PDB file of C-alpha atoms in Angstrom:
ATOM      1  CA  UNK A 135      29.611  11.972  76.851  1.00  0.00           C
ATOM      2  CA  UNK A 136      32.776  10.122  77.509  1.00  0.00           C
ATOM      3  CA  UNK A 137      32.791   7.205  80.289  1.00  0.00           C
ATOM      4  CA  UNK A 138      36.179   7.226  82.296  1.00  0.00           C
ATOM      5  CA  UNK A 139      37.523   3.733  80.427  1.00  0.00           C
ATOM      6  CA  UNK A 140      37.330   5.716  77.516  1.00  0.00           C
ATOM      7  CA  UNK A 141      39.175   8.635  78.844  1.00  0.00           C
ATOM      8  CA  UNK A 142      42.024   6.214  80.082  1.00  0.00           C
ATOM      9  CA  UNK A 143      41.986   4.220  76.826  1.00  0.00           C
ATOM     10  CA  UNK A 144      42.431   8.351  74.933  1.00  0.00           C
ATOM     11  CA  UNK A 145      45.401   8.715  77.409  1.00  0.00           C
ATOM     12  CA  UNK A 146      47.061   5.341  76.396  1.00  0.00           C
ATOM     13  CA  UNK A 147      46.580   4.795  73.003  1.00  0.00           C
ATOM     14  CA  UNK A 148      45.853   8.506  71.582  1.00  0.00           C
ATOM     15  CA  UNK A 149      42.621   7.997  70.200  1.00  0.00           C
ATOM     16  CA  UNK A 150      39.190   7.063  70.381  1.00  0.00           C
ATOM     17  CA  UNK A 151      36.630   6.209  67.837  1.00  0.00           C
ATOM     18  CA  UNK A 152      33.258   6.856  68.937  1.00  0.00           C
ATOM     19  CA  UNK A 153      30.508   5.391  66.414  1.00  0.00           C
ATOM     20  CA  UNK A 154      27.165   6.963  65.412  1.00  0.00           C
ATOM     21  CA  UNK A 155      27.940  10.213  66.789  1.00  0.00           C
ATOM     22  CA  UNK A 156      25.909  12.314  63.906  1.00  0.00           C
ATOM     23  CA  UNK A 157      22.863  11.952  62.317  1.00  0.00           C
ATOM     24  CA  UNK A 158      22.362  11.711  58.585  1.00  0.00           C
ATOM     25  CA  UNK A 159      20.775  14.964  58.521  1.00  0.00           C
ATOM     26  CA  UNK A 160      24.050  16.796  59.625  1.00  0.00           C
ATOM     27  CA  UNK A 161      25.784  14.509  57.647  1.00  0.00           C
ATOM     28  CA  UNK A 162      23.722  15.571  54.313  1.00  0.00           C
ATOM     29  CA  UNK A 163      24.553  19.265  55.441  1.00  0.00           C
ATOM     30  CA  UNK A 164      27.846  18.680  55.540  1.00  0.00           C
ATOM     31  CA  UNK A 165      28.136  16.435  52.195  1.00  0.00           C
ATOM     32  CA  UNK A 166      25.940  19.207  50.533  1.00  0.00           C
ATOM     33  CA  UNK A 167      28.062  22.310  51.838  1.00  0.00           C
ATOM     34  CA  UNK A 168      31.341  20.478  50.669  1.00  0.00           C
ATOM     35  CA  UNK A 169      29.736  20.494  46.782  1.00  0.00           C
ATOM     36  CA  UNK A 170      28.283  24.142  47.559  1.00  0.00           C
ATOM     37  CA  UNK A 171      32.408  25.009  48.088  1.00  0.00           C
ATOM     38  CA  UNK A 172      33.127  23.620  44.793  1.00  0.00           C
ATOM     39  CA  UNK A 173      31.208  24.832  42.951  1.00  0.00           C
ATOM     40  CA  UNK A 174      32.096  28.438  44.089  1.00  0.00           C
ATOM     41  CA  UNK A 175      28.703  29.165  46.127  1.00  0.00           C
ATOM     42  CA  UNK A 176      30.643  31.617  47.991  1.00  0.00           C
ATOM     43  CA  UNK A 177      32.575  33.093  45.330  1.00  0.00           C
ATOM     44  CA  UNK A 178      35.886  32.202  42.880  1.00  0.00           C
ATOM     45  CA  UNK A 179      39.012  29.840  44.595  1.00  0.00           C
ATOM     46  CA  UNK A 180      42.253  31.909  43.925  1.00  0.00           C
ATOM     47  CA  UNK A 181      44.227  29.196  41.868  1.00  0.00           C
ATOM     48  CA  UNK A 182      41.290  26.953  41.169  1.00  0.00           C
ATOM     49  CA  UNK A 183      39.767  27.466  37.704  1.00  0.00           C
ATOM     50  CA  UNK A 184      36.281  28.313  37.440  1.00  0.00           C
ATOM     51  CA  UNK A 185      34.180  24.545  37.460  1.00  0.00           C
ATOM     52  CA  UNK A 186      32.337  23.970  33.889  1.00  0.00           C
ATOM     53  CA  UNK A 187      28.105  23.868  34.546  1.00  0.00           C
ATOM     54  CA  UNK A 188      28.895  20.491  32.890  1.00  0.00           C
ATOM     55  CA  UNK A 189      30.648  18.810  35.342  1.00  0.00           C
ATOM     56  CA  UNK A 190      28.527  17.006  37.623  1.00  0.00           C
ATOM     57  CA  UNK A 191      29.140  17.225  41.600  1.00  0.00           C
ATOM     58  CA  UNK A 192      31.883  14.191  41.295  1.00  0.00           C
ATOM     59  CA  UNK A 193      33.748  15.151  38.650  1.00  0.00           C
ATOM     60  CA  UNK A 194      34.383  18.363  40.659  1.00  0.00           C
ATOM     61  CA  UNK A 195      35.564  16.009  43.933  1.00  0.00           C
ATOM     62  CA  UNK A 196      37.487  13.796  41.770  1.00  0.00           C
ATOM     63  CA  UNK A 197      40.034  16.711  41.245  1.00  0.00           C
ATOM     64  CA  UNK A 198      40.003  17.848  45.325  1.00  0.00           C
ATOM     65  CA  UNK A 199      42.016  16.098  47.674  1.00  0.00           C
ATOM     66  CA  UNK A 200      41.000  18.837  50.411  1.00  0.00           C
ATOM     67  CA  UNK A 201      39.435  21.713  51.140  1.00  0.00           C
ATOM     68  CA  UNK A 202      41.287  23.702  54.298  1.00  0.00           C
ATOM     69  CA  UNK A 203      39.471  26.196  56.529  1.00  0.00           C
ATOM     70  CA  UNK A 204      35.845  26.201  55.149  1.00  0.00           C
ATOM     71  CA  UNK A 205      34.527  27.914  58.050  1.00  0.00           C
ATOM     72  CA  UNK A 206      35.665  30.730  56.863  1.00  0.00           C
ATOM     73  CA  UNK A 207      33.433  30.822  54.168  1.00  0.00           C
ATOM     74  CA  UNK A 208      30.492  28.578  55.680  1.00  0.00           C
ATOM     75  CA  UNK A 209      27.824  29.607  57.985  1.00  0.00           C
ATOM     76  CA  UNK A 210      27.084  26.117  58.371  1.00  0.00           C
ATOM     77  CA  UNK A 211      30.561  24.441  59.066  1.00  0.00           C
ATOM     78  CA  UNK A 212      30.762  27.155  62.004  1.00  0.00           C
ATOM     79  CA  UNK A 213      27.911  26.258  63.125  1.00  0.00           C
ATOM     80  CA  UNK A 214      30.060  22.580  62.876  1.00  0.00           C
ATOM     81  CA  UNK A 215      32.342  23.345  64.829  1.00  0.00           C
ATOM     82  CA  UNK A 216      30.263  24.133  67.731  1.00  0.00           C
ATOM     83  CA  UNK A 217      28.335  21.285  67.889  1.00  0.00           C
ATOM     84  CA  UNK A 218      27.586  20.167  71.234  1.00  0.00           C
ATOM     85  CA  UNK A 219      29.148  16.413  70.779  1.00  0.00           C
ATOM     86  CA  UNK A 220      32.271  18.149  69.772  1.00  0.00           C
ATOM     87  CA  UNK A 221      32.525  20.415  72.596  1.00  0.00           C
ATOM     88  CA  UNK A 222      31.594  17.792  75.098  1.00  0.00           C
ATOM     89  CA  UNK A 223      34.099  15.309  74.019  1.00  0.00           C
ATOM     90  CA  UNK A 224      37.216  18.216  73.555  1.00  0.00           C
ATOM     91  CA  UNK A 225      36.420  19.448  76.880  1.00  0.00           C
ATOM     92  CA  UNK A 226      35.674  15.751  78.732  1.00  0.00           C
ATOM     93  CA  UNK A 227      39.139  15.153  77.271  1.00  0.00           C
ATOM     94  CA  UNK A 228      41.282  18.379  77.414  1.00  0.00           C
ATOM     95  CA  UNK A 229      39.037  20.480  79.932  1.00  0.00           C
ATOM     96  CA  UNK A 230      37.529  23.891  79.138  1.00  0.00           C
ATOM     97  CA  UNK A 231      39.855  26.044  77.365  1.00  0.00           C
ATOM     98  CA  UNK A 232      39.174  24.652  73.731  1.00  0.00           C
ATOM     99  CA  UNK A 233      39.614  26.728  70.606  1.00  0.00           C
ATOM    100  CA  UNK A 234      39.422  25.371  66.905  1.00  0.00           C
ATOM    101  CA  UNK A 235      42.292  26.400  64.744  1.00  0.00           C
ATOM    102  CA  UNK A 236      41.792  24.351  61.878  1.00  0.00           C
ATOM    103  CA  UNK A 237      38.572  23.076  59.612  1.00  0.00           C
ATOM    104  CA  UNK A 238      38.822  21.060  56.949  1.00  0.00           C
ATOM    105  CA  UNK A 239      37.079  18.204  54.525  1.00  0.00           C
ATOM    106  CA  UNK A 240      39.410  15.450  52.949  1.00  0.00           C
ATOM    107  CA  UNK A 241      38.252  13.812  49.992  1.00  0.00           C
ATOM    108  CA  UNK A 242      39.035  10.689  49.075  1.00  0.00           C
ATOM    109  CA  UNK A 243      38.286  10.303  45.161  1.00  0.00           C
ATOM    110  CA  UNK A 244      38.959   6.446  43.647  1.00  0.00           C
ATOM    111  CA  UNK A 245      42.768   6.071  42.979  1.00  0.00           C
ATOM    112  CA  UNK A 246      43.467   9.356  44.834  1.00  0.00           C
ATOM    113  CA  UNK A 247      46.290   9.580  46.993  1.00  0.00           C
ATOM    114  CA  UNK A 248      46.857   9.349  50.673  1.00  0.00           C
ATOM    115  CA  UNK A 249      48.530  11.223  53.376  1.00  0.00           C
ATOM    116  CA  UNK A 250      52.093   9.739  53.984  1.00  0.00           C
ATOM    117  CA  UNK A 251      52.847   9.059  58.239  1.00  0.00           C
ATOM    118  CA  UNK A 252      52.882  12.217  60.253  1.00  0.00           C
ATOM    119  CA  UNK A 253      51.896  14.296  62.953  1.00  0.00           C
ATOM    120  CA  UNK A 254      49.474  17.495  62.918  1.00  0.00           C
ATOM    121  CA  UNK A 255      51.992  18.989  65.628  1.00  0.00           C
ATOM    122  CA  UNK A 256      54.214  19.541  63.308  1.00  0.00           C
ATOM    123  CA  UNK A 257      51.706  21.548  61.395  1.00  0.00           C
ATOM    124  CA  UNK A 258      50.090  22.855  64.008  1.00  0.00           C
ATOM    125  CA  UNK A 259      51.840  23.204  67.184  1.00  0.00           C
ATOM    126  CA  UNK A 260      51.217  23.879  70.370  1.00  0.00           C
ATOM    127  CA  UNK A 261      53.111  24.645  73.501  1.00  0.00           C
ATOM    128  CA  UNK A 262      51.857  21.531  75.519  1.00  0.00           C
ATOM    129  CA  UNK A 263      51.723  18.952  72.138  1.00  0.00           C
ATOM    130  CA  UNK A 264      47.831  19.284  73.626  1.00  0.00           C
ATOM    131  CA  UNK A 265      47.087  19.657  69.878  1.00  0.00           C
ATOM    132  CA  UNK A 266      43.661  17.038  69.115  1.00  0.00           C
ATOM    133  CA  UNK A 267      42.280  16.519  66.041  1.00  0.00           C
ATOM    134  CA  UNK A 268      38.501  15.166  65.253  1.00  0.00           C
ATOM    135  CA  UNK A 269      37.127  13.490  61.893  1.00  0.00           C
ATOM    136  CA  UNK A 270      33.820  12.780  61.200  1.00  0.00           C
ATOM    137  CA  UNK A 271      32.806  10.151  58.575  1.00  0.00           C
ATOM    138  CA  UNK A 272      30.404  11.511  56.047  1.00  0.00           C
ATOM    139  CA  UNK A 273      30.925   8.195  53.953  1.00  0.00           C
ATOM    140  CA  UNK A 274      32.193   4.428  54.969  1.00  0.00           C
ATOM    141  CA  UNK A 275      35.743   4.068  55.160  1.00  0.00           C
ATOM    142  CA  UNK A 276      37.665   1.235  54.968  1.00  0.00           C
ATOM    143  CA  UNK A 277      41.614  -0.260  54.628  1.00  0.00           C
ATOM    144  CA  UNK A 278      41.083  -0.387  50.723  1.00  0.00           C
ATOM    145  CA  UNK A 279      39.174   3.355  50.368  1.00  0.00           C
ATOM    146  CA  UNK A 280      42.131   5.034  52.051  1.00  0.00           C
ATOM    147  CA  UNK A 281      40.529   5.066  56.138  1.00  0.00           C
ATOM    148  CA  UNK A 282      42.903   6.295  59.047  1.00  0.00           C
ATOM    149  CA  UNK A 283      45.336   4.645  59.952  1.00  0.00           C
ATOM    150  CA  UNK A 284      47.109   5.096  63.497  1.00  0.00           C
ATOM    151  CA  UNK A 285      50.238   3.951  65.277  1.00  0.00           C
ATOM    152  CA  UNK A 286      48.447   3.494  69.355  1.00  0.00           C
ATOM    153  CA  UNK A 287      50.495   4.815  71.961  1.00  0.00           C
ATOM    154  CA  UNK A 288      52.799   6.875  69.915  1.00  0.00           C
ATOM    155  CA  UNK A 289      51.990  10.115  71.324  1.00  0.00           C
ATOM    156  CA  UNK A 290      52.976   9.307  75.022  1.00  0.00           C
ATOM    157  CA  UNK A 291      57.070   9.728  73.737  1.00  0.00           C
ATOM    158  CA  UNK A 292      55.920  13.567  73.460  1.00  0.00           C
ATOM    159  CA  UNK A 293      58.093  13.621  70.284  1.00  0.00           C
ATOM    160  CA  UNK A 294      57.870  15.430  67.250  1.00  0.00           C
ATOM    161  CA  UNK A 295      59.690  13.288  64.721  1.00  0.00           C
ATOM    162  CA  UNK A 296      62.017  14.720  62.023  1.00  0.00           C
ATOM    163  CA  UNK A 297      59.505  15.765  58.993  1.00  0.00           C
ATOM    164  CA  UNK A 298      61.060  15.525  55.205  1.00  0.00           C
ATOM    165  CA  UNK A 299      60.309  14.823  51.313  1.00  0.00           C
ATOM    166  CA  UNK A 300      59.653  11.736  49.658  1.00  0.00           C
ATOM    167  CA  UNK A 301      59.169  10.472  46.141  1.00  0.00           C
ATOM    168  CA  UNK A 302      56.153   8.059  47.166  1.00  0.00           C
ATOM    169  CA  UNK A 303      53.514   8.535  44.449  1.00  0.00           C
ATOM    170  CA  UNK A 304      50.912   6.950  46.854  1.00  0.00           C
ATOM    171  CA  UNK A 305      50.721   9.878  48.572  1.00  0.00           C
ATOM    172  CA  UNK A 306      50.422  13.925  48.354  1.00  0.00           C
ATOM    173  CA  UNK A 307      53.709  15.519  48.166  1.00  0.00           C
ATOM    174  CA  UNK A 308      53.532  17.923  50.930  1.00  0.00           C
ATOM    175  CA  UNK A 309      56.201  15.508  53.254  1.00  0.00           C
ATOM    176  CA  UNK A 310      56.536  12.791  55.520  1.00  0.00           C
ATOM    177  CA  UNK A 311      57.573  12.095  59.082  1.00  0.00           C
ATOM    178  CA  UNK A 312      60.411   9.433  59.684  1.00  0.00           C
ATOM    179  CA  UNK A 313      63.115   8.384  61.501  1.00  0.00           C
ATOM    180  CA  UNK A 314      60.779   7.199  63.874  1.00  0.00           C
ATOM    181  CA  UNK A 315      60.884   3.288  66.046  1.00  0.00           C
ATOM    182  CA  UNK A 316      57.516   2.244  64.756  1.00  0.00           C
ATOM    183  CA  UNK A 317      57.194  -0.693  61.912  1.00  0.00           C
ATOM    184  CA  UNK A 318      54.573  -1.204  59.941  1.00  0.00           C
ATOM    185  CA  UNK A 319      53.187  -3.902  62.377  1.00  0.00           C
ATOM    186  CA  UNK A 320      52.342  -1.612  64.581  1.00  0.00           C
ATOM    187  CA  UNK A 321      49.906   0.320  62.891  1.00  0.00           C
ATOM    188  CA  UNK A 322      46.297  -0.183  62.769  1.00  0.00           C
ATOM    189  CA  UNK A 323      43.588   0.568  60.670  1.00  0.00           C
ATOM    190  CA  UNK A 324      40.204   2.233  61.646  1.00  0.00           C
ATOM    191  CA  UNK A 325      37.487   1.576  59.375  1.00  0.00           C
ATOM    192  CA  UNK A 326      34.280   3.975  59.903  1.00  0.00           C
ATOM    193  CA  UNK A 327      30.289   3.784  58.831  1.00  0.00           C
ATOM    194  CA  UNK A 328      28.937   7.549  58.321  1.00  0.00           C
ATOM    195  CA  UNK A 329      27.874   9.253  61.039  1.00  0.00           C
ATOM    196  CA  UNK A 330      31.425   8.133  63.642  1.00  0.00           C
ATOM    197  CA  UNK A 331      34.071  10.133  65.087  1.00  0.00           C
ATOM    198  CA  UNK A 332      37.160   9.415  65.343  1.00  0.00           C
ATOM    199  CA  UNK A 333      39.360  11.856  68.270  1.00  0.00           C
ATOM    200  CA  UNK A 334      42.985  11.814  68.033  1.00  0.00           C
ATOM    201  CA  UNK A 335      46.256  13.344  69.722  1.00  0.00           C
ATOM    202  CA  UNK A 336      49.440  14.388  67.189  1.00  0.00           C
ATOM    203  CA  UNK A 337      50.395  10.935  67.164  1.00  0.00           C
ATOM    204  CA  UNK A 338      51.595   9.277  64.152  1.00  0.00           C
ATOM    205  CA  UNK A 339      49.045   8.621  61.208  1.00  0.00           C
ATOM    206  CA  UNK A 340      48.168   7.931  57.681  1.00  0.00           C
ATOM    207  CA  UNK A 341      45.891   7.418  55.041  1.00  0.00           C
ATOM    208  CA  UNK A 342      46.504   5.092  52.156  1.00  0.00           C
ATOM    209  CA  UNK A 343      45.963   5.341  48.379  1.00  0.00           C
ATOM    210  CA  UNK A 344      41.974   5.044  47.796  1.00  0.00           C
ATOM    211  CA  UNK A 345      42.311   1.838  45.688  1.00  0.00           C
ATOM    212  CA  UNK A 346      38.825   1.110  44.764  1.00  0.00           C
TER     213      UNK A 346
END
């Protein structure tokens, strides 16, 4: 699944992004499970009011900005979860003992905020920062609809930088990571077609406001 220059390239710069990984089938699963969540197929959100049969699929996505853990809920993002590209490129890259802690989709609606820089160590850590993260694109991504952005090579200081507040209206409110000696210059985008993956470590990483 993984040749050994892409192993070394994981090791050195924290991530890979591996294109046309999924078919459009799954990807159609996927994109059709996400509007099956919304719309309460598997029963009422606590907190979330109760969508109106007149608001179409989008409306209902416009308002999201995730949904966490769906395979609780889901038979088919389980199923996900276990797909054989996933578990061949988690265990070509961390070995055998691989357990999923955390599902979720991230929406992206037009003018929709981003994620501010930070690390998903800090949210979910581990005892060897062996913590790896994998996002498949169900749509096209790109530098002005709010794609990943990553900071190569950050995750080799083995650092988890300090994590606080900020005011920034471009992006959700839940914090930031800072403090860290990383400019903007060194970030780099990484545009996707439907169908990649994208594997990364905890490293530092973003996603911009969805201008278009």
């Amino acid at each position: 699944m993984l040749t050994e220059p892409q192993r070394r390239r994981y090791a050195e710069e924290g991530y890979l992004h591996l294109p046309g990984r999924f078919s459009s089938k799954t990807l159609t699963r996927l994109s059709d499970e996400l509007r099956t969540i919304c719309r309460f197929g598997y029963g009422p959100v606590d907190g979330v009011a109760t969508p109106s049969p007149k608001e179409t699929d989008e409306d209902l996505l416009r308002k999201a900005v995730a949904v966490h853990f769906p395979h609780k809920l889901s038979p088919p993002i389980r199923e996900m979860i276990r797909h054989p590209v996933l578990v061949a490129v988690f265990t070509a890259l961390l070995g055998p003992n691989v357990k999923c802690v955390q599902s979720m989709f991230f929406i992206r609606p037009s003018g929709g905020p981003g994620q501010a820089w930070h690390q998903d160590e800090h949210y979910v850590p581990s005892r060897d920062r062996s913590t790896t993260g994998a996002w498949i694109a169900i749509d096209p991504a790109t530098p002005a609809s709010g794609c990943l952005w990553v900071i190569p090579g950050s995750h080799r200081r083995g650092i988890l930088w300090p994590h606080r507040a900020h005011n920034d209206r471009r992006f959700d409110p839940v914090g930031m990571a800072g403090s860290f000696p990383y400019t903007e210059a060194d970030a780099v985008p990484l545009p996707v077609s439907p169908g990649d993956l994208i594997v990364f470590n905890e490293r530092c990483r973003r996603y911009p406001l969805n201008t278009i």
